Tab-separated table of C-alpha atoms in Angstrom:
chain	number	residue	atom	x	y	z
A	1	MET	CA	15.726	8.677	-11.751
A	2	PRO	CA	12.672	6.470	-11.023
A	3	ILE	CA	10.356	7.677	-8.254
A	4	SER	CA	8.944	5.116	-5.830
A	5	PHE	CA	5.534	5.393	-4.190
A	6	CYS	CA	4.734	2.982	-1.368
A	7	LEU	CA	0.972	2.476	-1.003
A	8	LYS	CA	-0.575	1.068	2.175
A	9	LYS	CA	-4.147	0.485	3.257
A	10	THR	CA	-4.480	2.557	6.410
A	11	GLN	CA	-6.482	1.341	9.378
A	12	ASN	CA	-5.392	3.940	11.933
A	13	PHE	CA	-4.009	7.374	10.999
A	14	PHE	CA	-3.748	10.398	13.303
A	15	GLU	CA	-3.956	13.697	11.418
A	16	THR	CA	-1.549	15.469	13.745
A	17	ASP	CA	2.047	16.603	13.423
A	18	ILE	CA	4.822	14.464	14.892
A	19	VAL	CA	8.137	15.728	16.252
A	20	SER	CA	10.370	13.120	17.862
A	21	TYR	CA	13.980	13.592	18.955
A	22	ASP	CA	15.635	10.777	20.882
A	23	GLN	CA	19.411	11.068	20.821
A	24	THR	CA	22.118	11.643	23.415
A	25	GLN	CA	25.210	13.665	22.530
A	26	LEU	CA	28.353	11.719	23.404
A	27	ILE	CA	31.178	13.837	22.000
A	28	ASP	CA	31.098	17.493	21.022
A	29	SER	CA	33.814	19.463	19.299
A	30	GLU	CA	34.392	23.190	18.955
A	31	ASN	CA	32.820	22.959	15.468
A	32	SER	CA	29.670	21.309	16.869
A	33	LEU	CA	30.460	18.083	15.035
A	34	GLY	CA	29.806	15.280	17.484
A	35	ILE	CA	28.737	11.713	17.998
A	36	SER	CA	25.253	10.844	19.171
A	37	GLU	CA	23.438	7.665	20.069
A	38	GLY	CA	19.760	6.818	20.353
A	39	ASN	CA	16.813	6.213	18.049
A	40	GLY	CA	17.287	9.071	15.625
A	41	SER	CA	15.032	12.031	14.908
A	42	THR	CA	11.730	12.074	13.030
A	43	SER	CA	9.161	14.726	12.175
A	44	MET	CA	5.951	14.647	10.141
A	45	VAL	CA	4.393	18.072	9.538
A	46	PHE	CA	1.193	18.871	7.644
A	47	GLN	CA	1.755	21.033	4.552
A	48	ASN	CA	-1.496	21.412	2.595
A	49	ASP	CA	-4.464	19.654	0.982
A	50	ILE	CA	-4.197	18.417	-2.620
A	51	SER	CA	-7.087	17.401	-4.881
A	52	ILE	CA	-6.202	14.441	-7.132
A	53	SER	CA	-8.660	12.488	-9.297
A	54	LYS	CA	-11.584	13.819	-7.248
A	55	GLN	CA	-9.861	12.697	-4.034
A	56	LEU	CA	-8.669	15.056	-1.299
A	57	LEU	CA	-5.209	14.177	0.015
A	58	LYS	CA	-3.493	15.593	3.058
A	59	LYS	CA	0.188	16.221	2.359
A	60	TYR	CA	2.815	15.875	5.096
A	61	LEU	CA	6.541	16.627	4.931
A	62	VAL	CA	8.536	13.864	6.605
A	63	ASN	CA	12.091	14.148	7.910
A	64	HIS	CA	13.247	10.755	9.127
A	65	ASP	CA	16.581	9.384	10.284
A	66	PHE	CA	16.802	6.144	8.316
A	67	LYS	CA	18.689	3.460	10.227
A	68	VAL	CA	21.521	1.931	8.178
A	69	LYS	CA	22.720	-1.325	9.710
A	70	LYS	CA	26.423	-1.133	8.938
A	71	SER	CA	29.324	-1.335	11.368
A	72	GLY	CA	32.343	0.931	11.432
A	73	LYS	CA	34.499	3.266	13.494
A	74	VAL	CA	34.596	7.050	13.878
A	75	PHE	CA	36.665	9.146	16.304
A	76	ASP	CA	37.842	5.906	17.988
A	77	GLN	CA	34.225	4.937	18.639
A	78	TYR	CA	32.826	1.727	17.142
A	79	PHE	CA	29.261	1.571	15.832
A	80	ASN	CA	26.946	-1.122	14.471
A	81	PHE	CA	24.593	1.243	12.642
A	82	TYR	CA	24.207	4.886	11.690
A	83	PHE	CA	21.387	7.237	10.658
A	84	SER	CA	20.974	8.687	7.184
A	85	PRO	CA	18.565	11.691	7.219
A	86	LYS	CA	15.813	11.399	4.596
A	87	GLU	CA	13.176	13.913	3.527
A	88	PHE	CA	10.060	12.881	1.600
A	89	ASP	CA	6.337	13.508	1.206
A	90	LEU	CA	3.483	11.494	2.686
A	91	TYR	CA	-0.049	11.743	1.293
A	92	TYR	CA	-3.089	10.534	3.230
A	93	ASP	CA	-6.383	9.732	1.502
A	94	LYS	CA	-8.956	9.482	4.289
A	95	THR	CA	-11.869	8.595	1.979
A	96	ASN	CA	-10.172	5.467	0.595
A	97	SER	CA	-8.018	4.777	3.691
A	98	ILE	CA	-4.765	4.889	1.730
A	99	SER	CA	-1.377	6.322	2.689
A	100	ILE	CA	1.135	7.077	-0.080
A	101	PHE	CA	4.811	7.410	0.861
A	102	ARG	CA	6.906	9.095	-1.847
A	103	ALA	CA	10.111	7.277	-0.918
A	104	PRO	CA	12.013	4.050	-1.718
A	105	LYS	CA	10.613	0.889	-0.153
A	106	LYS	CA	13.267	0.456	2.568
A	107	ILE	CA	12.921	4.055	3.749
A	108	SER	CA	9.118	3.895	3.699
A	109	GLN	CA	9.137	0.628	5.646
A	110	ASP	CA	11.519	2.025	8.268
A	111	PHE	CA	9.269	5.054	8.775
A	112	ILE	CA	6.143	2.849	8.883
A	113	VAL	CA	7.713	0.762	11.655
A	114	PHE	CA	8.359	3.998	13.575
A	115	LEU	CA	4.722	5.121	13.169
A	116	LYS	CA	3.390	1.728	14.259
A	117	ASP	CA	5.722	1.225	17.223
A	118	LYS	CA	5.833	4.766	18.583
A	119	HIS	CA	2.482	6.289	17.622
A	120	ASP	CA	0.012	3.393	17.156
A	121	TYR	CA	-0.580	3.904	13.445
A	122	SER	CA	-1.855	0.821	11.621
A	123	PHE	CA	-1.158	-0.155	7.991
A	124	LYS	CA	-1.835	-3.142	5.776
A	125	ASP	CA	-0.025	-4.285	2.615
A	126	ILE	CA	-1.780	-3.964	-0.740
A	127	LYS	CA	-1.070	-7.330	-2.332
A	128	ILE	CA	-1.006	-7.413	-6.112
A	129	ASP	CA	-2.634	-10.138	-8.210
A	130	PHE	CA	-0.493	-10.199	-11.358
A	131	LYS	CA	-3.106	-12.292	-13.174
A	132	LYS	CA	-5.312	-9.204	-13.032
A	133	VAL	CA	-2.427	-6.906	-13.990
A	134	THR	CA	-1.548	-8.883	-17.129
A	135	ALA	CA	-5.221	-8.984	-18.112
A	136	LYS	CA	-5.682	-5.209	-17.815
A	137	VAL	CA	-2.566	-3.650	-19.375
A	138	GLU	CA	-1.847	-3.259	-23.071
A	139	ALA	CA	1.873	-3.971	-22.887
A	140	ILE	CA	4.371	-5.344	-20.376
A	141	ASN	CA	8.049	-4.477	-20.842
A	142	GLY	CA	9.538	-6.697	-18.155
A	143	ILE	CA	8.682	-9.190	-15.438
A	144	TRP	CA	10.743	-10.316	-12.430
A	145	ILE	CA	10.197	-13.827	-11.035
A	146	LYS	CA	11.251	-15.072	-7.607
A	147	VAL	CA	13.422	-18.156	-8.078
A	148	ASP	CA	15.117	-20.627	-5.786
A	149	LYS	CA	18.548	-20.947	-7.347
A	150	GLN	CA	21.987	-20.802	-5.813
A	151	GLU	CA	23.004	-17.138	-5.427
A	152	ILE	CA	19.993	-15.994	-7.517
A	153	ASN	CA	16.825	-14.542	-5.970
A	154	ASN	CA	15.087	-13.073	-9.018
A	155	GLN	CA	15.101	-13.774	-12.728
A	156	ALA	CA	14.055	-11.062	-15.196
A	157	PHE	CA	12.247	-11.503	-18.519
A	158	PHE	CA	12.007	-8.755	-21.138
A	159	GLY	CA	10.461	-8.364	-24.562
A	160	SER	CA	7.232	-8.084	-26.489
A	161	LYS	CA	4.469	-10.356	-25.122
A	162	VAL	CA	6.767	-11.430	-22.304
A	163	GLU	CA	3.669	-12.372	-20.299
A	164	ASN	CA	3.038	-15.226	-22.785
A	165	ASP	CA	6.382	-16.913	-22.152
A	166	PRO	CA	5.642	-20.408	-20.700
A	167	GLU	CA	7.952	-19.889	-17.714
A	168	VAL	CA	6.349	-16.524	-16.984
A	169	VAL	CA	2.820	-17.950	-17.313
A	170	THR	CA	3.690	-20.671	-14.790
A	171	ALA	CA	5.150	-18.076	-12.404
A	172	ILE	CA	2.013	-15.901	-12.695
A	173	ASN	CA	-0.238	-18.863	-11.898
A	174	LYS	CA	1.914	-19.818	-8.898
A	175	GLY	CA	2.095	-16.255	-7.544
A	176	LYS	CA	5.859	-16.008	-8.074
A	177	ILE	CA	5.938	-12.582	-9.771
A	178	SER	CA	7.720	-9.980	-7.659
A	179	TYR	CA	7.743	-6.980	-10.027
A	180	ALA	CA	6.528	-5.911	-13.463
A	181	VAL	CA	7.129	-2.877	-15.680
A	182	VAL	CA	4.077	-1.953	-17.749
A	183	ARG	CA	3.234	0.664	-20.370
A	184	PHE	CA	0.283	2.596	-19.006
A	185	PRO	CA	-1.781	5.045	-21.116
A	186	TYR	CA	-1.746	8.557	-19.663
A	187	LYS	CA	-2.694	11.912	-21.209
A	188	GLY	CA	-2.606	10.645	-24.798
A	189	ASP	CA	0.761	8.916	-24.405
A	190	PHE	CA	2.252	5.973	-22.509
A	191	GLU	CA	4.219	6.017	-19.263
A	192	LEU	CA	6.482	3.279	-17.945
A	193	VAL	CA	5.283	2.230	-14.509
A	194	GLY	CA	6.676	-0.437	-12.190
A	195	ILE	CA	4.399	-2.454	-9.889
A	196	SER	CA	5.713	-4.579	-7.023
A	197	LYS	CA	4.050	-7.526	-5.306
A	198	PHE	CA	3.251	-5.553	-2.151
A	199	GLY	CA	1.895	-2.326	-3.582
A	200	ASN	CA	4.851	-0.185	-4.569
A	201	ILE	CA	4.322	1.850	-7.731
A	202	VAL	CA	7.410	3.211	-9.496
A	203	VAL	CA	7.094	6.127	-11.930
A	204	TYR	CA	9.978	6.170	-14.427
A	205	ASN	CA	9.278	9.625	-15.859
A	206	HIS	CA	10.908	12.022	-13.387
A	207	GLY	CA	9.761	15.053	-15.406
A	208	LEU	CA	6.150	14.924	-14.236
A	209	THR	CA	4.720	17.492	-11.851
A	210	GLU	CA	3.687	16.484	-8.344
A	211	LYS	CA	0.001	16.423	-9.315
A	212	ASN	CA	0.686	14.412	-12.476
A	213	GLU	CA	2.731	11.870	-10.516
A	214	LEU	CA	-0.082	11.376	-8.016
A	215	GLU	CA	-2.722	11.319	-10.742
A	216	LEU	CA	-0.778	8.584	-12.573
A	217	VAL	CA	-0.397	6.589	-9.334
A	218	TYR	CA	-4.159	6.812	-8.756
A	219	PHE	CA	-4.930	5.789	-12.344
A	220	VAL	CA	-2.702	2.701	-11.983
A	221	TYR	CA	-4.240	1.857	-8.616
A	222	ASP	CA	-7.839	2.255	-9.823
A	223	LYS	CA	-7.473	0.617	-13.237
A	224	ILE	CA	-5.227	-2.392	-12.636
A	225	ILE	CA	-4.877	-2.909	-8.884
A	226	ASN	CA	-8.109	-1.990	-7.122
A	227	TRP	CA	-10.722	-3.739	-9.279
């Protein structure tokens, strides 16, 4: 399964643990299965330092109640949302002011909103210039273009030299690319890597070690994003 890394430029990061519990128990049963309401629970706890590509990262384990906005009914109680507990890693690179969330975009964004609203953290999107991406990579497997068509938000293009397709070239020049899958050289081979418009990097090889994943993310960032 592809692994998503959400990268953010970090303007304010507090290197302290966070433990936040803000729920009220409404119904409790003899089996301790109950209904709660509130803002969910979140914790961010330092684990260890990791050295990647000559950079020292601080690793945190995050447990975050992700808010799912879906209505329903349970035990004769109606609800408009519920929490889905998520666990993922967060890496902080103080030298380059980058935070890396090893989680899907929606979950990362929900946690980022929590950090900004409740703890005064500050982040900034890393916007991708796909003109630079197409100029730096050896091969692109697929490109997604934002379109304004009835019931269609994105249109995908696949194939060899897809970046030379006239419609794709026009979209690149107009800044309409939302996502691209590239073949990136790594350790004598090639890895499929996805890059989104706002700095998400997706690693398609789920067999890599933690250090290799992070090393690949840094290589992609340094070689085709941050130049």
